[in-house]
Tab-separated table of C-alpha atoms in Angstrom:
chain	number	residue	atom	x	y	z
A	329	UNK	CA	-53.249	-77.639	-205.979
A	330	UNK	CA	-50.254	-76.143	-207.677
A	331	UNK	CA	-49.873	-73.619	-204.841
A	332	UNK	CA	-49.331	-76.407	-202.383
A	333	UNK	CA	-46.116	-77.443	-204.139
A	334	UNK	CA	-44.852	-73.933	-204.956
A	335	UNK	CA	-41.043	-73.717	-204.523
A	336	UNK	CA	-39.229	-71.131	-202.554
A	337	UNK	CA	-36.222	-69.289	-204.015
A	338	UNK	CA	-33.751	-69.379	-201.198
A	339	UNK	CA	-31.945	-66.091	-200.292
A	340	UNK	CA	-28.433	-66.985	-198.992
A	341	UNK	CA	-27.201	-65.344	-195.703
A	342	UNK	CA	-24.848	-62.767	-197.282
A	343	UNK	CA	-27.682	-61.631	-199.640
A	344	UNK	CA	-29.958	-60.615	-196.801
A	345	UNK	CA	-30.396	-57.122	-195.140
A	346	UNK	CA	-27.992	-56.546	-192.317
A	347	UNK	CA	-30.716	-56.750	-189.643
A	348	UNK	CA	-31.561	-60.336	-190.908
A	349	UNK	CA	-28.040	-61.533	-191.457
A	350	UNK	CA	-26.293	-64.035	-189.135
A	351	UNK	CA	-22.605	-63.529	-188.345
A	352	UNK	CA	-20.133	-66.043	-190.002
A	353	UNK	CA	-18.057	-67.106	-187.017
A	354	UNK	CA	-17.816	-70.955	-187.164
A	355	UNK	CA	-15.077	-73.014	-188.661
A	356	UNK	CA	-15.207	-76.797	-189.263
A	357	UNK	CA	-13.819	-77.786	-185.799
A	358	UNK	CA	-16.611	-75.808	-184.173
A	359	UNK	CA	-19.195	-77.636	-186.381
A	360	UNK	CA	-17.736	-81.116	-185.654
A	361	UNK	CA	-17.828	-80.263	-181.959
A	362	UNK	CA	-21.426	-79.032	-182.337
A	363	UNK	CA	-22.376	-82.291	-183.991
A	364	UNK	CA	-20.486	-84.534	-181.445
A	365	UNK	CA	-21.989	-82.427	-178.609
A	366	UNK	CA	-25.497	-82.899	-179.867
A	367	UNK	CA	-25.025	-86.565	-180.780
A	368	UNK	CA	-23.063	-87.930	-177.865
A	369	UNK	CA	-25.090	-87.562	-174.658
A	370	UNK	CA	-28.361	-89.135	-173.513
A	371	UNK	CA	-28.058	-91.862	-176.180
A	372	UNK	CA	-24.792	-93.439	-175.105
A	373	UNK	CA	-25.329	-92.571	-171.298
A	374	UNK	CA	-28.784	-94.211	-171.085
A	375	UNK	CA	-30.085	-95.737	-174.260
A	376	UNK	CA	-27.199	-98.306	-174.378
A	377	UNK	CA	-29.096	-99.918	-171.501
A	378	UNK	CA	-32.480	-99.770	-173.352
A	379	UNK	CA	-30.944	-101.146	-176.421
A	380	UNK	CA	-29.199	-103.990	-174.594
A	381	UNK	CA	-32.424	-104.930	-172.830
A	382	UNK	CA	-34.282	-105.190	-176.219
A	383	UNK	CA	-31.526	-106.907	-178.254
A	384	UNK	CA	-29.088	-108.463	-175.843
A	385	UNK	CA	-25.465	-108.414	-176.966
A	386	UNK	CA	-26.746	-107.993	-180.468
A	387	UNK	CA	-27.196	-104.230	-179.557
A	388	UNK	CA	-23.798	-103.967	-181.315
A	389	UNK	CA	-25.536	-104.791	-184.507
A	390	UNK	CA	-28.436	-102.488	-183.572
A	391	UNK	CA	-25.881	-99.583	-183.224
A	392	UNK	CA	-24.341	-100.610	-186.596
A	393	UNK	CA	-27.741	-100.611	-188.365
A	394	UNK	CA	-28.866	-97.224	-186.877
A	395	UNK	CA	-25.490	-95.765	-187.614
A	396	UNK	CA	-25.455	-96.965	-191.189
A	397	UNK	CA	-28.897	-95.498	-191.855
A	398	UNK	CA	-27.843	-92.234	-190.229
A	399	UNK	CA	-24.581	-92.233	-192.304
A	400	UNK	CA	-26.575	-92.453	-195.510
A	401	UNK	CA	-28.718	-89.642	-194.285
A	402	UNK	CA	-25.730	-87.713	-193.239
A	403	UNK	CA	-24.193	-87.929	-196.733
A	404	UNK	CA	-27.484	-86.573	-198.209
A	405	UNK	CA	-27.475	-83.829	-195.699
A	406	UNK	CA	-23.920	-82.778	-196.517
A	407	UNK	CA	-24.886	-82.467	-200.262
A	408	UNK	CA	-27.920	-80.411	-199.574
A	409	UNK	CA	-26.206	-78.276	-196.991
A	410	UNK	CA	-23.491	-77.312	-199.469
A	411	UNK	CA	-25.902	-76.995	-202.385
A	412	UNK	CA	-28.236	-74.697	-200.358
A	413	UNK	CA	-26.024	-73.138	-197.608
A	414	UNK	CA	-28.860	-71.486	-195.805
A	415	UNK	CA	-30.398	-71.997	-192.265
A	416	UNK	CA	-33.427	-74.206	-191.790
A	417	UNK	CA	-31.959	-77.693	-192.411
A	418	UNK	CA	-34.497	-80.163	-193.934
A	419	UNK	CA	-37.241	-77.571	-193.890
A	420	UNK	CA	-35.355	-75.229	-196.097
A	421	UNK	CA	-34.229	-77.975	-198.602
A	422	UNK	CA	-37.730	-79.334	-198.860
A	423	UNK	CA	-39.179	-75.836	-199.513
A	424	UNK	CA	-36.663	-75.309	-202.305
A	425	UNK	CA	-36.913	-78.793	-204.034
A	426	UNK	CA	-40.137	-80.558	-202.952
A	427	UNK	CA	-42.638	-77.681	-202.440
A	428	UNK	CA	-44.382	-75.735	-199.643
A	429	UNK	CA	-46.728	-78.276	-198.089
A	430	UNK	CA	-43.977	-80.859	-197.842
A	431	UNK	CA	-41.726	-78.212	-196.293
A	432	UNK	CA	-44.462	-77.378	-193.801
A	433	UNK	CA	-44.826	-81.026	-192.782
A	434	UNK	CA	-41.053	-81.512	-192.410
A	435	UNK	CA	-40.815	-78.210	-190.443
A	436	UNK	CA	-43.709	-79.251	-188.130
A	437	UNK	CA	-42.014	-82.595	-187.637
A	438	UNK	CA	-38.732	-80.971	-186.750
A	439	UNK	CA	-40.525	-78.809	-184.124
A	440	UNK	CA	-41.761	-82.056	-182.553
A	441	UNK	CA	-38.151	-83.580	-182.681
A	442	UNK	CA	-36.223	-80.640	-181.361
A	443	UNK	CA	-38.757	-79.677	-178.718
A	444	UNK	CA	-38.984	-83.129	-177.222
A	445	UNK	CA	-35.205	-83.686	-177.396
A	446	UNK	CA	-34.425	-80.450	-175.632
A	447	UNK	CA	-37.241	-81.036	-172.989
A	448	UNK	CA	-36.270	-84.687	-172.434
A	449	UNK	CA	-32.533	-83.947	-171.974
A	450	UNK	CA	-33.427	-80.967	-169.705
A	451	UNK	CA	-35.462	-83.323	-167.562
A	452	UNK	CA	-32.673	-85.829	-167.535
A	453	UNK	CA	-30.161	-83.156	-166.447
A	454	UNK	CA	-32.558	-82.166	-163.694
A	455	UNK	CA	-32.414	-85.667	-162.228
A	456	UNK	CA	-28.610	-85.514	-162.089
A	457	UNK	CA	-28.688	-82.031	-160.642
A	458	UNK	CA	-31.254	-82.836	-157.939
A	459	UNK	CA	-29.188	-85.801	-156.916
A	460	UNK	CA	-26.026	-83.837	-156.689
A	461	UNK	CA	-27.783	-81.103	-154.605
A	462	UNK	CA	-29.080	-83.711	-152.255
A	463	UNK	CA	-25.578	-85.139	-151.913
A	464	UNK	CA	-24.193	-81.740	-150.851
A	465	UNK	CA	-27.142	-81.204	-148.412
A	466	UNK	CA	-29.322	-78.853	-150.525
A	467	UNK	CA	-32.795	-80.383	-150.684
A	468	UNK	CA	-35.371	-78.758	-153.047
A	469	UNK	CA	-39.083	-79.086	-152.340
A	470	UNK	CA	-40.437	-82.236	-154.067
A	471	UNK	CA	-42.897	-80.349	-156.128
A	472	UNK	CA	-40.146	-78.291	-157.747
A	473	UNK	CA	-38.063	-81.230	-158.975
A	474	UNK	CA	-40.435	-82.863	-161.419
A	475	UNK	CA	-43.372	-82.047	-163.648
A	476	UNK	CA	-46.980	-83.499	-163.026
A	477	UNK	CA	-47.286	-87.277	-163.336
A	478	UNK	CA	-50.504	-89.025	-164.533
A	479	UNK	CA	-51.756	-92.549	-164.561
A	480	UNK	CA	-54.496	-94.314	-166.492
A	481	UNK	CA	-55.526	-93.964	-170.076
A	482	UNK	CA	-57.028	-90.928	-171.873
A	483	UNK	CA	-59.155	-92.985	-174.144
A	484	UNK	CA	-60.960	-95.074	-171.516
A	485	UNK	CA	-61.540	-92.180	-169.214
A	486	UNK	CA	-59.178	-93.434	-166.417
A	487	UNK	CA	-56.588	-90.738	-166.819
A	488	UNK	CA	-55.912	-89.002	-163.629
A	489	UNK	CA	-53.258	-86.745	-161.997
A	490	UNK	CA	-51.231	-88.582	-159.415
A	491	UNK	CA	-48.652	-85.841	-158.565
A	492	UNK	CA	-48.447	-82.077	-159.275
A	493	UNK	CA	-45.214	-80.223	-159.770
A	494	UNK	CA	-43.048	-78.024	-161.857
A	495	UNK	CA	-39.494	-78.955	-162.919
A	496	UNK	CA	-37.522	-75.880	-161.927
A	497	UNK	CA	-34.070	-77.264	-162.528
A	498	UNK	CA	-35.068	-78.192	-166.113
A	499	UNK	CA	-36.160	-74.571	-166.677
A	500	UNK	CA	-33.008	-73.235	-165.173
A	501	UNK	CA	-30.717	-75.274	-167.598
A	502	UNK	CA	-32.763	-74.304	-170.651
A	503	UNK	CA	-32.621	-70.562	-169.563
A	504	UNK	CA	-28.849	-70.879	-169.086
A	505	UNK	CA	-28.165	-72.441	-172.408
A	506	UNK	CA	-30.454	-69.924	-174.174
A	507	UNK	CA	-28.635	-67.077	-172.513
A	508	UNK	CA	-25.314	-68.514	-173.724
A	509	UNK	CA	-26.586	-68.694	-177.281
A	510	UNK	CA	-27.812	-65.071	-177.254
A	511	UNK	CA	-24.343	-63.927	-176.114
A	512	UNK	CA	-22.816	-65.035	-179.401
A	513	UNK	CA	-22.568	-68.129	-181.531
A	514	UNK	CA	-18.748	-68.144	-181.473
A	515	UNK	CA	-18.602	-67.877	-177.659
A	516	UNK	CA	-21.183	-70.634	-177.091
A	517	UNK	CA	-19.333	-72.766	-179.650
A	518	UNK	CA	-16.084	-72.481	-177.721
A	519	UNK	CA	-17.752	-73.479	-174.455
A	520	UNK	CA	-19.435	-76.335	-176.209
A	521	UNK	CA	-16.160	-77.561	-177.674
A	522	UNK	CA	-14.586	-77.635	-174.221
A	523	UNK	CA	-17.554	-79.588	-172.692
A	524	UNK	CA	-17.465	-81.993	-175.562
A	525	UNK	CA	-13.808	-82.732	-174.895
A	526	UNK	CA	-14.648	-83.472	-171.302
A	527	UNK	CA	-17.399	-85.768	-172.365
A	528	UNK	CA	-15.252	-87.679	-174.891
A	529	UNK	CA	-12.462	-88.081	-172.331
A	530	UNK	CA	-15.012	-89.497	-169.798
A	531	UNK	CA	-16.059	-92.166	-172.271
A	532	UNK	CA	-12.468	-93.014	-172.980
A	533	UNK	CA	-11.926	-93.317	-169.236
A	534	UNK	CA	-14.885	-95.738	-169.018
A	535	UNK	CA	-13.490	-97.907	-171.862
A	536	UNK	CA	-10.040	-97.954	-170.282
A	537	UNK	CA	-11.404	-99.069	-166.869
A	538	UNK	CA	-13.882	-101.558	-168.250
A	539	UNK	CA	-11.797	-103.383	-170.868
A	540	UNK	CA	-9.620	-105.243	-168.287
A	541	UNK	CA	-12.736	-106.839	-167.041
A	542	UNK	CA	-13.804	-108.035	-170.493
A	543	UNK	CA	-15.516	-111.512	-170.577
A	544	UNK	CA	-16.494	-113.008	-174.043
A	545	UNK	CA	-19.097	-115.180	-172.318
A	546	UNK	CA	-21.218	-112.111	-171.796
A	547	UNK	CA	-21.856	-112.029	-175.569
A	548	UNK	CA	-23.684	-115.457	-175.479
A	549	UNK	CA	-26.481	-115.850	-176.513
A	550	UNK	CA	-25.789	-113.029	-178.962
A	551	UNK	CA	-29.369	-112.324	-180.158
A	552	UNK	CA	-31.757	-113.728	-177.615
A	553	UNK	CA	-34.742	-111.782	-179.233
A	554	UNK	CA	-33.827	-112.443	-182.805
A	555	UNK	CA	-32.652	-110.026	-185.659
A	556	UNK	CA	-36.102	-108.807	-186.685
A	557	UNK	CA	-38.685	-107.020	-184.514
A	558	UNK	CA	-40.871	-108.846	-182.013
A	559	UNK	CA	-43.715	-106.968	-180.283
A	560	UNK	CA	-44.303	-107.944	-176.648
A	561	UNK	CA	-47.025	-107.035	-174.219
A	562	UNK	CA	-47.451	-103.315	-173.775
A	563	UNK	CA	-46.405	-102.593	-177.370
A	564	UNK	CA	-42.671	-102.778	-176.609
A	565	UNK	CA	-40.669	-104.092	-179.665
A	566	UNK	CA	-37.686	-106.358	-179.076
A	567	UNK	CA	-35.034	-107.755	-181.452
A	568	UNK	CA	-32.193	-105.986	-183.233
A	569	UNK	CA	-34.359	-103.841	-185.330
A	570	UNK	CA	-36.646	-102.981	-182.421
A	571	UNK	CA	-33.585	-101.797	-180.530
A	572	UNK	CA	-32.290	-99.970	-183.515
A	573	UNK	CA	-35.390	-97.892	-183.729
A	574	UNK	CA	-34.809	-96.757	-180.183
A	575	UNK	CA	-31.003	-96.482	-180.471
A	576	UNK	CA	-31.549	-94.277	-183.627
A	577	UNK	CA	-32.207	-91.413	-181.080
A	578	UNK	CA	-28.530	-91.800	-180.022
A	579	UNK	CA	-27.268	-90.883	-183.478
A	580	UNK	CA	-29.193	-87.873	-184.746
A	581	UNK	CA	-27.962	-84.430	-183.894
A	582	UNK	CA	-25.729	-84.097	-186.960
A	583	UNK	CA	-28.641	-82.442	-188.669
A	584	UNK	CA	-28.298	-79.485	-186.275
A	585	UNK	CA	-24.973	-78.708	-188.088
A	586	UNK	CA	-26.895	-77.942	-191.328
A	587	UNK	CA	-28.818	-75.265	-189.453
A	588	UNK	CA	-25.415	-73.487	-189.057
A	589	UNK	CA	-25.001	-72.920	-192.728
A	590	UNK	CA	-25.346	-69.098	-192.654
A	591	UNK	CA	-22.917	-68.846	-189.737
A	592	UNK	CA	-20.030	-71.167	-191.269
A	593	UNK	CA	-16.983	-69.146	-192.465
A	594	UNK	CA	-16.590	-71.568	-195.518
A	595	UNK	CA	-19.922	-73.435	-195.759
A	596	UNK	CA	-19.161	-75.269	-198.930
A	597	UNK	CA	-16.199	-77.003	-197.188
A	598	UNK	CA	-16.985	-76.831	-193.496
A	599	UNK	CA	-20.594	-78.188	-193.537
A	600	UNK	CA	-19.547	-81.501	-195.228
A	601	UNK	CA	-16.656	-81.879	-192.838
A	602	UNK	CA	-18.750	-81.193	-189.773
A	603	UNK	CA	-21.659	-83.459	-190.746
A	604	UNK	CA	-19.645	-86.457	-191.971
A	605	UNK	CA	-16.866	-85.961	-189.443
A	606	UNK	CA	-19.182	-85.974	-186.470
A	607	UNK	CA	-20.988	-89.057	-187.583
A	608	UNK	CA	-17.678	-91.011	-188.103
A	609	UNK	CA	-16.427	-89.967	-184.644
A	610	UNK	CA	-19.698	-90.814	-182.774
A	611	UNK	CA	-20.062	-94.104	-184.569
A	612	UNK	CA	-16.621	-95.209	-183.489
A	613	UNK	CA	-17.265	-93.956	-179.930
A	614	UNK	CA	-20.635	-95.848	-179.753
A	615	UNK	CA	-19.354	-99.129	-181.000
A	616	UNK	CA	-16.376	-99.117	-178.695
A	617	UNK	CA	-18.287	-98.082	-175.582
A	618	UNK	CA	-20.978	-100.626	-176.296
A	619	UNK	CA	-18.492	-103.512	-176.737
A	620	UNK	CA	-16.660	-102.555	-173.550
A	621	UNK	CA	-19.926	-102.253	-171.563
A	622	UNK	CA	-21.183	-105.698	-172.646
A	623	UNK	CA	-17.780	-107.175	-172.079
A	624	UNK	CA	-17.741	-106.008	-168.559
A	625	UNK	CA	-21.324	-106.966	-167.541
A	626	UNK	CA	-24.116	-108.950	-169.042
A	627	UNK	CA	-26.893	-107.026	-170.721
A	628	UNK	CA	-29.584	-108.232	-168.150
A	629	UNK	CA	-27.492	-106.579	-165.420
A	630	UNK	CA	-27.587	-103.017	-166.741
A	631	UNK	CA	-30.325	-103.255	-169.361
A	632	UNK	CA	-32.996	-101.552	-167.291
A	633	UNK	CA	-30.788	-99.046	-165.530
A	634	UNK	CA	-31.150	-95.238	-166.016
A	635	UNK	CA	-27.388	-94.889	-165.572
A	636	UNK	CA	-25.936	-98.042	-167.191
A	637	UNK	CA	-22.343	-96.990	-167.516
A	638	UNK	CA	-22.037	-95.948	-163.883
A	639	UNK	CA	-23.819	-99.205	-162.834
A	640	UNK	CA	-21.316	-101.272	-164.728
A	641	UNK	CA	-18.395	-99.434	-163.097
A	642	UNK	CA	-19.871	-100.163	-159.602
A	643	UNK	CA	-20.462	-103.780	-160.582
A	644	UNK	CA	-16.736	-104.183	-161.276
A	645	UNK	CA	-15.712	-102.287	-158.123
A	646	UNK	CA	-14.967	-99.026	-159.613
A	647	UNK	CA	-17.158	-96.788	-157.402
A	648	UNK	CA	-14.988	-93.598	-157.644
A	649	UNK	CA	-14.857	-93.920	-161.437
A	650	UNK	CA	-18.675	-94.393	-161.534
A	651	UNK	CA	-19.009	-91.019	-159.584
A	652	UNK	CA	-16.839	-89.277	-162.085
A	653	UNK	CA	-18.978	-90.595	-164.963
A	654	UNK	CA	-22.122	-89.352	-163.126
A	655	UNK	CA	-20.662	-85.898	-162.739
A	656	UNK	CA	-19.521	-85.821	-166.384
A	657	UNK	CA	-22.930	-86.796	-167.478
A	658	UNK	CA	-24.340	-83.775	-165.615
A	659	UNK	CA	-21.659	-81.570	-167.531
A	660	UNK	CA	-22.218	-83.290	-170.851
A	661	UNK	CA	-26.033	-83.172	-171.170
A	662	UNK	CA	-26.050	-79.315	-171.573
A	663	UNK	CA	-24.116	-79.738	-174.858
A	664	UNK	CA	-27.020	-81.784	-176.218
A	665	UNK	CA	-29.446	-79.006	-175.186
A	666	UNK	CA	-27.169	-76.382	-176.762
A	667	UNK	CA	-27.056	-78.311	-180.040
A	668	UNK	CA	-30.744	-78.906	-180.364
A	669	UNK	CA	-31.809	-75.480	-178.982
A	670	UNK	CA	-29.519	-73.894	-181.440
A	671	UNK	CA	-31.038	-75.876	-184.312
A	672	UNK	CA	-34.575	-75.354	-183.314
A	673	UNK	CA	-34.133	-71.562	-182.930
A	674	UNK	CA	-32.619	-71.457	-186.483
A	675	UNK	CA	-35.568	-73.490	-187.926
A	676	UNK	CA	-38.040	-71.162	-186.211
A	677	UNK	CA	-36.061	-68.272	-187.500
A	678	UNK	CA	-36.332	-69.389	-191.144
A	679	UNK	CA	-40.145	-70.150	-190.639
A	680	UNK	CA	-40.505	-66.660	-189.386
A	681	UNK	CA	-38.694	-65.231	-192.466
A	682	UNK	CA	-41.230	-67.355	-194.554
A	683	UNK	CA	-44.262	-65.881	-192.922
A	684	UNK	CA	-45.246	-68.948	-191.031
A	685	UNK	CA	-44.405	-67.205	-187.737
A	686	UNK	CA	-44.467	-63.422	-186.956
A	687	UNK	CA	-41.751	-61.890	-189.167
A	688	UNK	CA	-40.513	-59.650	-186.392
A	689	UNK	CA	-39.110	-62.677	-184.713
A	690	UNK	CA	-36.529	-63.004	-187.487
A	691	UNK	CA	-34.681	-59.889	-186.458
A	692	UNK	CA	-30.943	-60.415	-185.626
A	693	UNK	CA	-29.353	-58.819	-182.572
A	694	UNK	CA	-26.268	-56.610	-182.533
A	695	UNK	CA	-24.153	-59.653	-181.674
A	696	UNK	CA	-25.304	-61.400	-184.869
A	697	UNK	CA	-27.675	-63.954	-183.145
A	698	UNK	CA	-31.338	-64.450	-183.401
A	699	UNK	CA	-32.038	-63.304	-179.857
A	700	UNK	CA	-35.734	-62.898	-180.030
A	701	UNK	CA	-36.468	-66.301	-181.547
A	702	UNK	CA	-34.047	-67.935	-179.204
A	703	UNK	CA	-35.918	-66.510	-176.259
A	704	UNK	CA	-39.286	-67.604	-177.664
A	705	UNK	CA	-37.993	-71.027	-178.308
A	706	UNK	CA	-36.574	-71.364	-174.905
A	707	UNK	CA	-39.825	-70.312	-173.377
A	708	UNK	CA	-41.738	-72.769	-175.580
A	709	UNK	CA	-39.433	-75.718	-174.703
A	710	UNK	CA	-39.344	-74.765	-171.026
A	711	UNK	CA	-43.110	-75.176	-170.719
A	712	UNK	CA	-42.834	-78.617	-172.128
A	713	UNK	CA	-39.932	-79.620	-169.783
A	714	UNK	CA	-41.489	-78.112	-166.800
A	715	UNK	CA	-45.155	-79.484	-167.216
A	716	UNK	CA	-45.246	-82.507	-169.518
A	717	UNK	CA	-44.608	-86.015	-168.665
A	718	UNK	CA	-42.246	-87.363	-171.406
A	719	UNK	CA	-41.840	-91.036	-170.594
A	720	UNK	CA	-43.859	-92.284	-173.575
A	721	UNK	CA	-44.107	-89.256	-175.896
A	722	UNK	CA	-40.250	-88.836	-176.016
A	723	UNK	CA	-40.043	-91.543	-178.593
A	724	UNK	CA	-42.060	-89.261	-180.955
A	725	UNK	CA	-38.758	-87.381	-181.488
A	726	UNK	CA	-37.504	-90.396	-183.391
A	727	UNK	CA	-40.557	-90.262	-185.700
A	728	UNK	CA	-40.009	-86.504	-186.490
A	729	UNK	CA	-36.384	-87.089	-187.284
A	730	UNK	CA	-37.131	-90.060	-189.544
A	731	UNK	CA	-39.588	-87.792	-191.512
A	732	UNK	CA	-36.831	-85.165	-191.899
A	733	UNK	CA	-34.277	-87.720	-193.050
A	734	UNK	CA	-36.566	-89.211	-195.702
A	735	UNK	CA	-37.266	-85.707	-197.049
A	736	UNK	CA	-33.623	-84.724	-197.331
A	737	UNK	CA	-32.780	-87.967	-199.128
A	738	UNK	CA	-35.684	-87.407	-201.553
A	739	UNK	CA	-34.441	-83.759	-202.025
A	740	UNK	CA	-31.082	-85.078	-203.195
A	741	UNK	CA	-32.652	-87.464	-205.714
A	742	UNK	CA	-35.102	-84.940	-207.162
A	743	UNK	CA	-32.473	-82.117	-207.332
A	744	UNK	CA	-30.056	-84.548	-209.156
A	745	UNK	CA	-32.772	-85.291	-211.711
A	746	UNK	CA	-34.115	-81.747	-212.005
A	747	UNK	CA	-30.827	-79.898	-212.154
A	748	UNK	CA	-27.954	-82.333	-212.782
A	749	UNK	CA	-25.571	-79.467	-213.838
A	750	UNK	CA	-25.921	-77.543	-210.566
A	751	UNK	CA	-22.732	-76.846	-208.631
A	752	UNK	CA	-22.408	-79.224	-205.778
A	753	UNK	CA	-19.342	-78.696	-203.554
A	754	UNK	CA	-20.019	-82.010	-201.923
A	755	UNK	CA	-21.614	-84.885	-203.850
A	756	UNK	CA	-23.190	-87.919	-202.159
A	757	UNK	CA	-21.256	-90.927	-203.409
A	758	UNK	CA	-23.279	-93.704	-205.149
A	759	UNK	CA	-26.311	-91.365	-204.681
A	760	UNK	CA	-28.767	-93.730	-206.349
A	761	UNK	CA	-27.913	-96.348	-203.747
A	762	UNK	CA	-27.175	-94.148	-200.663
A	763	UNK	CA	-30.228	-91.938	-200.941
A	764	UNK	CA	-32.777	-94.822	-201.432
A	765	UNK	CA	-31.086	-96.718	-198.729
A	766	UNK	CA	-31.611	-93.814	-196.391
A	767	UNK	CA	-35.304	-93.578	-197.357
A	768	UNK	CA	-35.967	-97.320	-197.038
A	769	UNK	CA	-33.975	-97.652	-193.860
A	770	UNK	CA	-35.839	-94.801	-192.197
A	771	UNK	CA	-39.224	-96.156	-193.214
A	772	UNK	CA	-38.317	-99.530	-191.852
A	773	UNK	CA	-37.192	-97.958	-188.598
A	774	UNK	CA	-40.584	-96.144	-188.370
A	775	UNK	CA	-42.467	-99.412	-188.762
A	776	UNK	CA	-40.286	-100.683	-185.764
A	777	UNK	CA	-41.430	-97.927	-183.450
A	778	UNK	CA	-44.225	-98.600	-181.060
A	779	UNK	CA	-47.759	-98.349	-182.547
A	780	UNK	CA	-48.795	-95.588	-180.162
A	781	UNK	CA	-45.748	-93.572	-181.440
A	782	UNK	CA	-46.754	-94.056	-185.049
A	783	UNK	CA	-50.352	-93.033	-184.417
A	784	UNK	CA	-49.331	-90.098	-182.314
A	785	UNK	CA	-46.889	-88.817	-185.051
A	786	UNK	CA	-49.751	-89.031	-187.589
A	787	UNK	CA	-52.089	-87.142	-185.320
A	788	UNK	CA	-49.419	-84.516	-184.742
A	789	UNK	CA	-49.051	-83.975	-188.459
A	790	UNK	CA	-52.836	-83.890	-188.943
A	791	UNK	CA	-52.938	-80.960	-186.503
A	792	UNK	CA	-50.003	-79.340	-188.359
A	793	UNK	CA	-51.809	-79.552	-191.761
A	794	UNK	CA	-54.843	-78.041	-190.233
A	795	UNK	CA	-52.643	-75.134	-188.968
A	796	UNK	CA	-51.174	-74.781	-192.350
A	797	UNK	CA	-54.456	-74.523	-194.282
A	798	UNK	CA	-56.038	-72.284	-191.633
A	799	UNK	CA	-53.117	-69.909	-191.050
A	800	UNK	CA	-49.753	-70.584	-192.734
A	801	UNK	CA	-50.723	-70.987	-196.417
A	802	UNK	CA	-52.176	-67.490	-196.819
A	803	UNK	CA	-49.138	-65.931	-195.060
A	804	UNK	CA	-46.338	-67.710	-196.882
A	805	UNK	CA	-43.766	-65.478	-198.329
A	806	UNK	CA	-42.360	-67.357	-201.239
A	807	UNK	CA	-40.388	-64.676	-202.926
A	808	UNK	CA	-37.068	-65.307	-201.036
């Protein structure tokens, strides 16, 4: 039993052999851009409609609730990232503070989160790309534009394949981003920063065009489904908290910054600025865009749209601006893929160092990047994006993230109690309020997810524990 909770002594990046050492090339502006690039994307471009459908105009409160919980978690991440400036994010912190089996569960949950996010965004980008190609007269065969689709239920024996296919554009964008990451972290960070500026400029354009059409009547009734969580037919949960549990997807991504600890030039300063700074920037952007959207159109108009911002612009007679927003979405989504593919490859890298994956995958290329593990990660994610229907399972990413956030907040509390004198370049303010708030908030959001999501998450981690006891436990390298 004691072995299950053995702690790992974390070797910092500069203490490692050269062949396992990542190049320190990122400053705090790169990290803020990495965070904004990972956070601002699918969430504000699509989930604002889902949130408005479930909460009405009170989706503004849903954004505030989800943002507040993420802000508490972000402060905990900032402390742990500067206390333990090593790659691996929540997995590494849990291994150092809570013990091996907890770290495995967190790492397994992060695999779920990052894989599904990258895959879902790649599939979303594919839809934009196919639409653009059709517009310019290039029509791909139907079977190459989407993965297989199914109907029915696995548990009652009615599950059946309704359409076969492989999503080639999704594979293409993942391969492109993976190739960019293998070229060099600084080079990919510069391109990411430029694309993030384009994305933010587009959202500013939307607000500027929508605000003149603001109508306060669109905010009444403010909370048609109440402020709690109401489960409707089909397991969909409405209300402010039901919407917040989905909108939560729109905020995370800042945790990818903590995976860059070994590549930050000044991790003790830059990580805290990157994590907290990106959260502040994104929360402001979300609140302003959501208010402008609802002011320009009632939630029932755009609530079920896959492109709510573009639809709102067309509704107010701004078709050309709507086209610009659509093009910008196609440009912006790869920055989300870059942020999460970057983070997942670093988590896999650390798990390979720890013996949970083949150690040879941890080798660093001459450019200072984990090229091997990035390639393996891209292949793994491409298979999911190309062949897996993600309409229901995508919400599992939220469950994996909530698990990681709870673990990081717990790490802060345990480390404060166990080693209060440890040097902490960034200290979470009001830690005995902020960290418990992050834990309780995440647990409440988990209960607000659909039941099928909760059960599937538990099944996923049951499989993970079986893998740990059958394979990982005996191969764990806890020395450093």
